[in-house]
Amino acid sequence: MWHGYVGIENLALNATQRATLVAELRALGPESDPQPARLNHRRVRLDGDAVIFEALFNESALTVDAFKNRLASIFGVDPETITTDATTHHFAGGDTPIVVFSRGVTDYLRLALFGGVSSSWESSGDECRGYLKLYQATWELAE
Amino acid sequence: MLHGTRRALLGARKKYYQRVMGTNPTAYWPMWESSGSVSQDLVLAAQNGVYTGVTLGQPGIGDGRTSPFFDGALDFNDIFSLALQGNFNGAEGTMAVWARVDNVGVWVDGSFRRIFDIRADSNNFISVYKSNASNTLVWRYEANNVSEVVTIAGYTTVDWMCLVVSWSKSAEEMRAYFNGVQVGVTQVALGAWAGNLDISLTVIGAYSTASVTAWHGNLAHAALWTRPLTPTQIASLAVV
């Protein structure tokens, strides 16, 4: 199990597809836990097209194949038709894998595993906070 | 027996939460739970808050109790309730919260971070927050779009801070306090509060239940009164 932060950004999913994906991701993590931090909770970007989740995740639910299968199910297609492009970003000194899921020439989803699934909760949080600071204009209200 | 007699004569010192309760708050969330999602209001259960994402059971202010850690990203304590909405007084009151930053870097992280925000709308709200300007705290009372602001720079502490704001329309005064001592000048000529507390904008540790401008560090002993406490009472609140 991994306690950390996961972000998704919608690139071309329609409203129904996006809602289906978000509903599936909201179901990840424990049904109960003494700590609110480990229960699945989320924050939505101001434009509604990105979500950050925090929970105690089963790592098997966060693999590239797991997301390919989710998207394939949403599209009703073979998962092998979903392609990926992976990079690594550094928002606060850590390593955050970022994967873009595409089909054909269209990018549909960007996934960020803040700090990576081997990171500590603290490191994942640092990467997430670093990301939020970098993109403050789209995640925070102007004062 | 002598020891017991001496104790009986001198009296046992009241615990911190007992001293807070002795001031007859309208609401009081000590935030000392070790588990669960409920933030208990010691005054009225109907005013209990709901935690999202916090890590409970972290070191407290030194009163033998614990506090929650807020991650500066997704966490908050939603204290809205219909009971609180009915009991809140936008014209006369005091709000106190103990806060500490997670590390000294939070003071210079360039982000607004709310310690609490009690809001009817954008023209009627009370808030204490860390500014995006380095090392700066802001105490703000806004009523009917008339803004009273106390801004103090120079903070670098990673220790607990007792932050209090009091407001009184009848006295035309708003005051800001840091660790029991008034900071800045008394603000005068307050606006007339209008509106009821908003369901998503009555929060400890963030601007709203959307986790915007979330606090990064610990918060504890949040209390609300429907009258301005005296400087002497506020000084006492800052002593653990």
mmCIF file with all atom_site columns, C-alpha atoms in Angstrom, chain A residues 1-141:
data_model
loop_
_atom_site.group_PDB
_atom_site.id
_atom_site.type_symbol
_atom_site.label_atom_id
_atom_site.label_alt_id
_atom_site.label_comp_id
_atom_site.label_asym_id
_atom_site.label_entity_id
_atom_site.label_seq_id
_atom_site.pdbx_PDB_ins_code
_atom_site.Cartn_x
_atom_site.Cartn_y
_atom_site.Cartn_z
_atom_site.occupancy
_atom_site.B_iso_or_equiv
_atom_site.pdbx_formal_charge
_atom_site.auth_seq_id
_atom_site.auth_comp_id
_atom_site.auth_asym_id
_atom_site.auth_atom_id
_atom_site.pdbx_PDB_model_num
ATOM 1   C CA . MET A 1 1   ? 0.000   0.000  0.000   1.00 0.00 ? 1   MET A CA 1
ATOM 2   C CA . TRP A 1 2   ? 1.177   3.531  -0.704  1.00 0.00 ? 2   TRP A CA 1
ATOM 3   C CA . HIS A 1 3   ? -0.023  6.703  0.987   1.00 0.00 ? 3   HIS A CA 1
ATOM 4   C CA . GLY A 1 4   ? 0.487   9.508  -1.471  1.00 0.00 ? 4   GLY A CA 1
ATOM 5   C CA . TYR A 1 5   ? -0.921  12.025 -3.903  1.00 0.00 ? 5   TYR A CA 1
ATOM 6   C CA . VAL A 1 6   ? -2.097  11.309 -7.449  1.00 0.00 ? 6   VAL A CA 1
ATOM 7   C CA . GLY A 1 7   ? -3.126  13.852 -10.020 1.00 0.00 ? 7   GLY A CA 1
ATOM 8   C CA . ILE A 1 8   ? -5.074  13.501 -13.224 1.00 0.00 ? 8   ILE A CA 1
ATOM 9   C CA . GLU A 1 9   ? -5.630  16.088 -15.923 1.00 0.00 ? 9   GLU A CA 1
ATOM 10  C CA . ASN A 1 10  ? -8.308  15.740 -18.541 1.00 0.00 ? 10  ASN A CA 1
ATOM 11  C CA . LEU A 1 11  ? -6.992  16.447 -22.021 1.00 0.00 ? 11  LEU A CA 1
ATOM 12  C CA . ALA A 1 12  ? -9.830  15.302 -24.280 1.00 0.00 ? 12  ALA A CA 1
ATOM 13  C CA . LEU A 1 13  ? -12.298 13.172 -22.342 1.00 0.00 ? 13  LEU A CA 1
ATOM 14  C CA . ASN A 1 14  ? -15.911 14.226 -22.686 1.00 0.00 ? 14  ASN A CA 1
ATOM 15  C CA . ALA A 1 15  ? -17.988 14.993 -19.614 1.00 0.00 ? 15  ALA A CA 1
ATOM 16  C CA . THR A 1 16  ? -19.364 11.474 -19.290 1.00 0.00 ? 16  THR A CA 1
ATOM 17  C CA . GLN A 1 17  ? -15.977 9.844  -19.750 1.00 0.00 ? 17  GLN A CA 1
ATOM 18  C CA . ARG A 1 18  ? -14.401 12.220 -17.256 1.00 0.00 ? 18  ARG A CA 1
ATOM 19  C CA . ALA A 1 19  ? -17.119 11.592 -14.680 1.00 0.00 ? 19  ALA A CA 1
ATOM 20  C CA . THR A 1 20  ? -16.729 7.828  -15.081 1.00 0.00 ? 20  THR A CA 1
ATOM 21  C CA . LEU A 1 21  ? -12.979 8.011  -14.570 1.00 0.00 ? 21  LEU A CA 1
ATOM 22  C CA . VAL A 1 22  ? -13.249 10.296 -11.542 1.00 0.00 ? 22  VAL A CA 1
ATOM 23  C CA . ALA A 1 23  ? -15.870 8.021  -9.980  1.00 0.00 ? 23  ALA A CA 1
ATOM 24  C CA . GLU A 1 24  ? -13.565 5.038  -10.351 1.00 0.00 ? 24  GLU A CA 1
ATOM 25  C CA . LEU A 1 25  ? -10.623 6.902  -8.831  1.00 0.00 ? 25  LEU A CA 1
ATOM 26  C CA . ARG A 1 26  ? -12.759 8.174  -5.945  1.00 0.00 ? 26  ARG A CA 1
ATOM 27  C CA . ALA A 1 27  ? -13.425 4.554  -5.035  1.00 0.00 ? 27  ALA A CA 1
ATOM 28  C CA . LEU A 1 28  ? -9.746  3.750  -4.556  1.00 0.00 ? 28  LEU A CA 1
ATOM 29  C CA . GLY A 1 29  ? -8.304  3.436  -1.074  1.00 0.00 ? 29  GLY A CA 1
ATOM 30  C CA . PRO A 1 30  ? -9.729  2.069  2.175   1.00 0.00 ? 30  PRO A CA 1
ATOM 31  C CA . GLU A 1 31  ? -13.414 2.230  3.019   1.00 0.00 ? 31  GLU A CA 1
ATOM 32  C CA . SER A 1 32  ? -12.474 3.226  6.538   1.00 0.00 ? 32  SER A CA 1
ATOM 33  C CA . ASP A 1 33  ? -9.383  4.373  8.359   1.00 0.00 ? 33  ASP A CA 1
ATOM 34  C CA . PRO A 1 34  ? -8.740  6.108  11.668  1.00 0.00 ? 34  PRO A CA 1
ATOM 35  C CA . GLN A 1 35  ? -6.816  8.800  9.831   1.00 0.00 ? 35  GLN A CA 1
ATOM 36  C CA . PRO A 1 36  ? -8.695  11.169 7.511   1.00 0.00 ? 36  PRO A CA 1
ATOM 37  C CA . ALA A 1 37  ? -5.453  11.572 5.543   1.00 0.00 ? 37  ALA A CA 1
ATOM 38  C CA . ARG A 1 38  ? -5.621  7.978  4.317   1.00 0.00 ? 38  ARG A CA 1
ATOM 39  C CA . LEU A 1 39  ? -9.253  8.082  3.221   1.00 0.00 ? 39  LEU A CA 1
ATOM 40  C CA . ASN A 1 40  ? -9.721  9.013  -0.408  1.00 0.00 ? 40  ASN A CA 1
ATOM 41  C CA . HIS A 1 41  ? -10.247 12.752 -0.751  1.00 0.00 ? 41  HIS A CA 1
ATOM 42  C CA . ARG A 1 42  ? -9.608  15.124 -3.588  1.00 0.00 ? 42  ARG A CA 1
ATOM 43  C CA . ARG A 1 43  ? -9.158  18.671 -4.747  1.00 0.00 ? 43  ARG A CA 1
ATOM 44  C CA . VAL A 1 44  ? -10.452 19.908 -8.086  1.00 0.00 ? 44  VAL A CA 1
ATOM 45  C CA . ARG A 1 45  ? -8.684  22.502 -10.191 1.00 0.00 ? 45  ARG A CA 1
ATOM 46  C CA . LEU A 1 46  ? -10.594 25.742 -10.602 1.00 0.00 ? 46  LEU A CA 1
ATOM 47  C CA . ASP A 1 47  ? -11.540 24.922 -14.209 1.00 0.00 ? 47  ASP A CA 1
ATOM 48  C CA . GLY A 1 48  ? -12.709 21.419 -13.239 1.00 0.00 ? 48  GLY A CA 1
ATOM 49  C CA . ASP A 1 49  ? -10.322 19.645 -15.629 1.00 0.00 ? 49  ASP A CA 1
ATOM 50  C CA . ALA A 1 50  ? -7.794  18.292 -13.133 1.00 0.00 ? 50  ALA A CA 1
ATOM 51  C CA . VAL A 1 51  ? -8.094  16.512 -9.815  1.00 0.00 ? 51  VAL A CA 1
ATOM 52  C CA . ILE A 1 52  ? -5.583  15.630 -7.129  1.00 0.00 ? 52  ILE A CA 1
ATOM 53  C CA . PHE A 1 53  ? -6.384  12.645 -4.939  1.00 0.00 ? 53  PHE A CA 1
ATOM 54  C CA . GLU A 1 54  ? -4.808  11.596 -1.667  1.00 0.00 ? 54  GLU A CA 1
ATOM 55  C CA . ALA A 1 55  ? -5.400  8.173  -0.132  1.00 0.00 ? 55  ALA A CA 1
ATOM 56  C CA . LEU A 1 56  ? -3.786  4.972  1.028   1.00 0.00 ? 56  LEU A CA 1
ATOM 57  C CA . PHE A 1 57  ? -3.678  3.374  -2.404  1.00 0.00 ? 57  PHE A CA 1
ATOM 58  C CA . ASN A 1 58  ? -3.120  -0.154 -3.537  1.00 0.00 ? 58  ASN A CA 1
ATOM 59  C CA . GLU A 1 59  ? -0.216  0.360  -5.923  1.00 0.00 ? 59  GLU A CA 1
ATOM 60  C CA . SER A 1 60  ? -1.674  -2.134 -8.371  1.00 0.00 ? 60  SER A CA 1
ATOM 61  C CA . ALA A 1 61  ? -4.509  0.309  -8.990  1.00 0.00 ? 61  ALA A CA 1
ATOM 62  C CA . LEU A 1 62  ? -2.066  3.006  -10.080 1.00 0.00 ? 62  LEU A CA 1
ATOM 63  C CA . THR A 1 63  ? -0.025  1.202  -12.740 1.00 0.00 ? 63  THR A CA 1
ATOM 64  C CA . VAL A 1 64  ? 0.065   2.305  -16.355 1.00 0.00 ? 64  VAL A CA 1
ATOM 65  C CA . ASP A 1 65  ? -1.772  -0.879 -17.309 1.00 0.00 ? 65  ASP A CA 1
ATOM 66  C CA . ALA A 1 66  ? -4.463  -0.184 -14.730 1.00 0.00 ? 66  ALA A CA 1
ATOM 67  C CA . PHE A 1 67  ? -5.133  3.228  -16.273 1.00 0.00 ? 67  PHE A CA 1
ATOM 68  C CA . LYS A 1 68  ? -4.985  1.851  -19.806 1.00 0.00 ? 68  LYS A CA 1
ATOM 69  C CA . ASN A 1 69  ? -7.619  -0.705 -18.814 1.00 0.00 ? 69  ASN A CA 1
ATOM 70  C CA . ARG A 1 70  ? -9.800  2.020  -17.288 1.00 0.00 ? 70  ARG A CA 1
ATOM 71  C CA . LEU A 1 71  ? -9.620  4.173  -20.383 1.00 0.00 ? 71  LEU A CA 1
ATOM 72  C CA . ALA A 1 72  ? -10.174 1.201  -22.662 1.00 0.00 ? 72  ALA A CA 1
ATOM 73  C CA . SER A 1 73  ? -13.280 0.291  -20.706 1.00 0.00 ? 73  SER A CA 1
ATOM 74  C CA . ILE A 1 74  ? -14.527 3.874  -20.914 1.00 0.00 ? 74  ILE A CA 1
ATOM 75  C CA . PHE A 1 75  ? -13.920 3.969  -24.672 1.00 0.00 ? 75  PHE A CA 1
ATOM 76  C CA . GLY A 1 76  ? -15.055 0.396  -25.266 1.00 0.00 ? 76  GLY A CA 1
ATOM 77  C CA . VAL A 1 77  ? -11.824 -0.491 -27.040 1.00 0.00 ? 77  VAL A CA 1
ATOM 78  C CA . ASP A 1 78  ? -8.856  -2.840 -26.765 1.00 0.00 ? 78  ASP A CA 1
ATOM 79  C CA . PRO A 1 79  ? -6.381  -1.570 -24.106 1.00 0.00 ? 79  PRO A CA 1
ATOM 80  C CA . GLU A 1 80  ? -3.570  -2.164 -26.578 1.00 0.00 ? 80  GLU A CA 1
ATOM 81  C CA . THR A 1 81  ? -4.917  0.717  -28.655 1.00 0.00 ? 81  THR A CA 1
ATOM 82  C CA . ILE A 1 82  ? -4.111  3.068  -25.770 1.00 0.00 ? 82  ILE A CA 1
ATOM 83  C CA . THR A 1 83  ? -0.555  4.372  -26.027 1.00 0.00 ? 83  THR A CA 1
ATOM 84  C CA . THR A 1 84  ? 1.507   6.116  -23.381 1.00 0.00 ? 84  THR A CA 1
ATOM 85  C CA . ASP A 1 85  ? 4.330   8.597  -23.114 1.00 0.00 ? 85  ASP A CA 1
ATOM 86  C CA . ALA A 1 86  ? 6.151   8.784  -19.765 1.00 0.00 ? 86  ALA A CA 1
ATOM 87  C CA . THR A 1 87  ? 8.396   11.504 -18.408 1.00 0.00 ? 87  THR A CA 1
ATOM 88  C CA . THR A 1 88  ? 9.715   12.482 -15.000 1.00 0.00 ? 88  THR A CA 1
ATOM 89  C CA . HIS A 1 89  ? 9.212   15.916 -13.457 1.00 0.00 ? 89  HIS A CA 1
ATOM 90  C CA . HIS A 1 90  ? 10.726  17.433 -10.344 1.00 0.00 ? 90  HIS A CA 1
ATOM 91  C CA . PHE A 1 91  ? 8.389   19.805 -8.494  1.00 0.00 ? 91  PHE A CA 1
ATOM 92  C CA . ALA A 1 92  ? 10.207  19.938 -5.159  1.00 0.00 ? 92  ALA A CA 1
ATOM 93  C CA . GLY A 1 93  ? 13.395  17.976 -5.609  1.00 0.00 ? 93  GLY A CA 1
ATOM 94  C CA . GLY A 1 94  ? 11.690  14.605 -5.931  1.00 0.00 ? 94  GLY A CA 1
ATOM 95  C CA . ASP A 1 95  ? 10.820  12.486 -8.940  1.00 0.00 ? 95  ASP A CA 1
ATOM 96  C CA . THR A 1 96  ? 7.224   12.575 -10.177 1.00 0.00 ? 96  THR A CA 1
ATOM 97  C CA . PRO A 1 97  ? 6.390   10.219 -13.032 1.00 0.00 ? 97  PRO A CA 1
ATOM 98  C CA . ILE A 1 98  ? 3.976   11.778 -15.486 1.00 0.00 ? 98  ILE A CA 1
ATOM 99  C CA . VAL A 1 99  ? 2.228   9.630  -18.084 1.00 0.00 ? 99  VAL A CA 1
ATOM 100 C CA . VAL A 1 100 ? 0.133   10.868 -21.005 1.00 0.00 ? 100 VAL A CA 1
ATOM 101 C CA . PHE A 1 101 ? -2.430  8.393  -22.336 1.00 0.00 ? 101 PHE A CA 1
ATOM 102 C CA . SER A 1 102 ? -3.366  8.677  -25.980 1.00 0.00 ? 102 SER A CA 1
ATOM 103 C CA . ARG A 1 103 ? -5.381  6.905  -28.618 1.00 0.00 ? 103 ARG A CA 1
ATOM 104 C CA . GLY A 1 104 ? -4.524  7.572  -32.206 1.00 0.00 ? 104 GLY A CA 1
ATOM 105 C CA . VAL A 1 105 ? -3.389  11.159 -32.471 1.00 0.00 ? 105 VAL A CA 1
ATOM 106 C CA . THR A 1 106 ? -5.407  12.370 -29.467 1.00 0.00 ? 106 THR A CA 1
ATOM 107 C CA . ASP A 1 107 ? -4.043  12.779 -25.952 1.00 0.00 ? 107 ASP A CA 1
ATOM 108 C CA . TYR A 1 108 ? -6.801  11.998 -23.461 1.00 0.00 ? 108 TYR A CA 1
ATOM 109 C CA . LEU A 1 109 ? -5.348  11.952 -19.972 1.00 0.00 ? 109 LEU A CA 1
ATOM 110 C CA . ARG A 1 110 ? -2.274  13.069 -18.061 1.00 0.00 ? 110 ARG A CA 1
ATOM 111 C CA . LEU A 1 111 ? -1.448  11.169 -14.878 1.00 0.00 ? 111 LEU A CA 1
ATOM 112 C CA . ALA A 1 112 ? 0.990   12.293 -12.153 1.00 0.00 ? 112 ALA A CA 1
ATOM 113 C CA . LEU A 1 113 ? 2.125   10.035 -9.331  1.00 0.00 ? 113 LEU A CA 1
ATOM 114 C CA . PHE A 1 114 ? 3.620   12.675 -7.060  1.00 0.00 ? 114 PHE A CA 1
ATOM 115 C CA . GLY A 1 115 ? 6.969   11.429 -5.784  1.00 0.00 ? 115 GLY A CA 1
ATOM 116 C CA . GLY A 1 116 ? 6.374   8.009  -7.314  1.00 0.00 ? 116 GLY A CA 1
ATOM 117 C CA . VAL A 1 117 ? 4.791   4.999  -5.607  1.00 0.00 ? 117 VAL A CA 1
ATOM 118 C CA . SER A 1 118 ? 8.020   4.211  -3.772  1.00 0.00 ? 118 SER A CA 1
ATOM 119 C CA . SER A 1 119 ? 8.185   7.609  -2.133  1.00 0.00 ? 119 SER A CA 1
ATOM 120 C CA . SER A 1 120 ? 7.295   8.448  1.421   1.00 0.00 ? 120 SER A CA 1
ATOM 121 C CA . TRP A 1 121 ? 4.042   10.268 2.130   1.00 0.00 ? 121 TRP A CA 1
ATOM 122 C CA . GLU A 1 122 ? 6.048   13.318 3.087   1.00 0.00 ? 122 GLU A CA 1
ATOM 123 C CA . SER A 1 123 ? 7.981   13.300 -0.192  1.00 0.00 ? 123 SER A CA 1
ATOM 124 C CA . SER A 1 124 ? 4.834   12.770 -2.209  1.00 0.00 ? 124 SER A CA 1
ATOM 125 C CA . GLY A 1 125 ? 3.286   15.696 -0.370  1.00 0.00 ? 125 GLY A CA 1
ATOM 126 C CA . ASP A 1 126 ? 6.308   17.875 -1.079  1.00 0.00 ? 126 ASP A CA 1
ATOM 127 C CA . GLU A 1 127 ? 6.045   17.110 -4.803  1.00 0.00 ? 127 GLU A CA 1
ATOM 128 C CA . CYS A 1 128 ? 2.311   17.811 -4.752  1.00 0.00 ? 128 CYS A CA 1
ATOM 129 C CA . ARG A 1 129 ? 2.775   21.124 -2.940  1.00 0.00 ? 129 ARG A CA 1
ATOM 130 C CA . GLY A 1 130 ? 5.552   22.021 -5.360  1.00 0.00 ? 130 GLY A CA 1
ATOM 131 C CA . TYR A 1 131 ? 3.222   21.300 -8.278  1.00 0.00 ? 131 TYR A CA 1
ATOM 132 C CA . LEU A 1 132 ? 0.461   23.410 -6.735  1.00 0.00 ? 132 LEU A CA 1
ATOM 133 C CA . LYS A 1 133 ? 2.868   26.288 -6.242  1.00 0.00 ? 133 LYS A CA 1
ATOM 134 C CA . LEU A 1 134 ? 4.104   26.066 -9.822  1.00 0.00 ? 134 LEU A CA 1
ATOM 135 C CA . TYR A 1 135 ? 0.558   26.115 -11.171 1.00 0.00 ? 135 TYR A CA 1
ATOM 136 C CA . GLN A 1 136 ? -0.835  28.411 -8.500  1.00 0.00 ? 136 GLN A CA 1
ATOM 137 C CA . ALA A 1 137 ? -2.667  30.568 -10.988 1.00 0.00 ? 137 ALA A CA 1
ATOM 138 C CA . THR A 1 138 ? -4.922  27.692 -12.040 1.00 0.00 ? 138 THR A CA 1
ATOM 139 C CA . TRP A 1 139 ? -5.393  26.059 -8.637  1.00 0.00 ? 139 TRP A CA 1
ATOM 140 C CA . GLU A 1 140 ? -5.717  28.984 -6.232  1.00 0.00 ? 140 GLU A CA 1
ATOM 141 C CA . LEU A 1 141 ? -8.079  31.919 -6.078  1.00 0.00 ? 141 LEU A CA 1
#
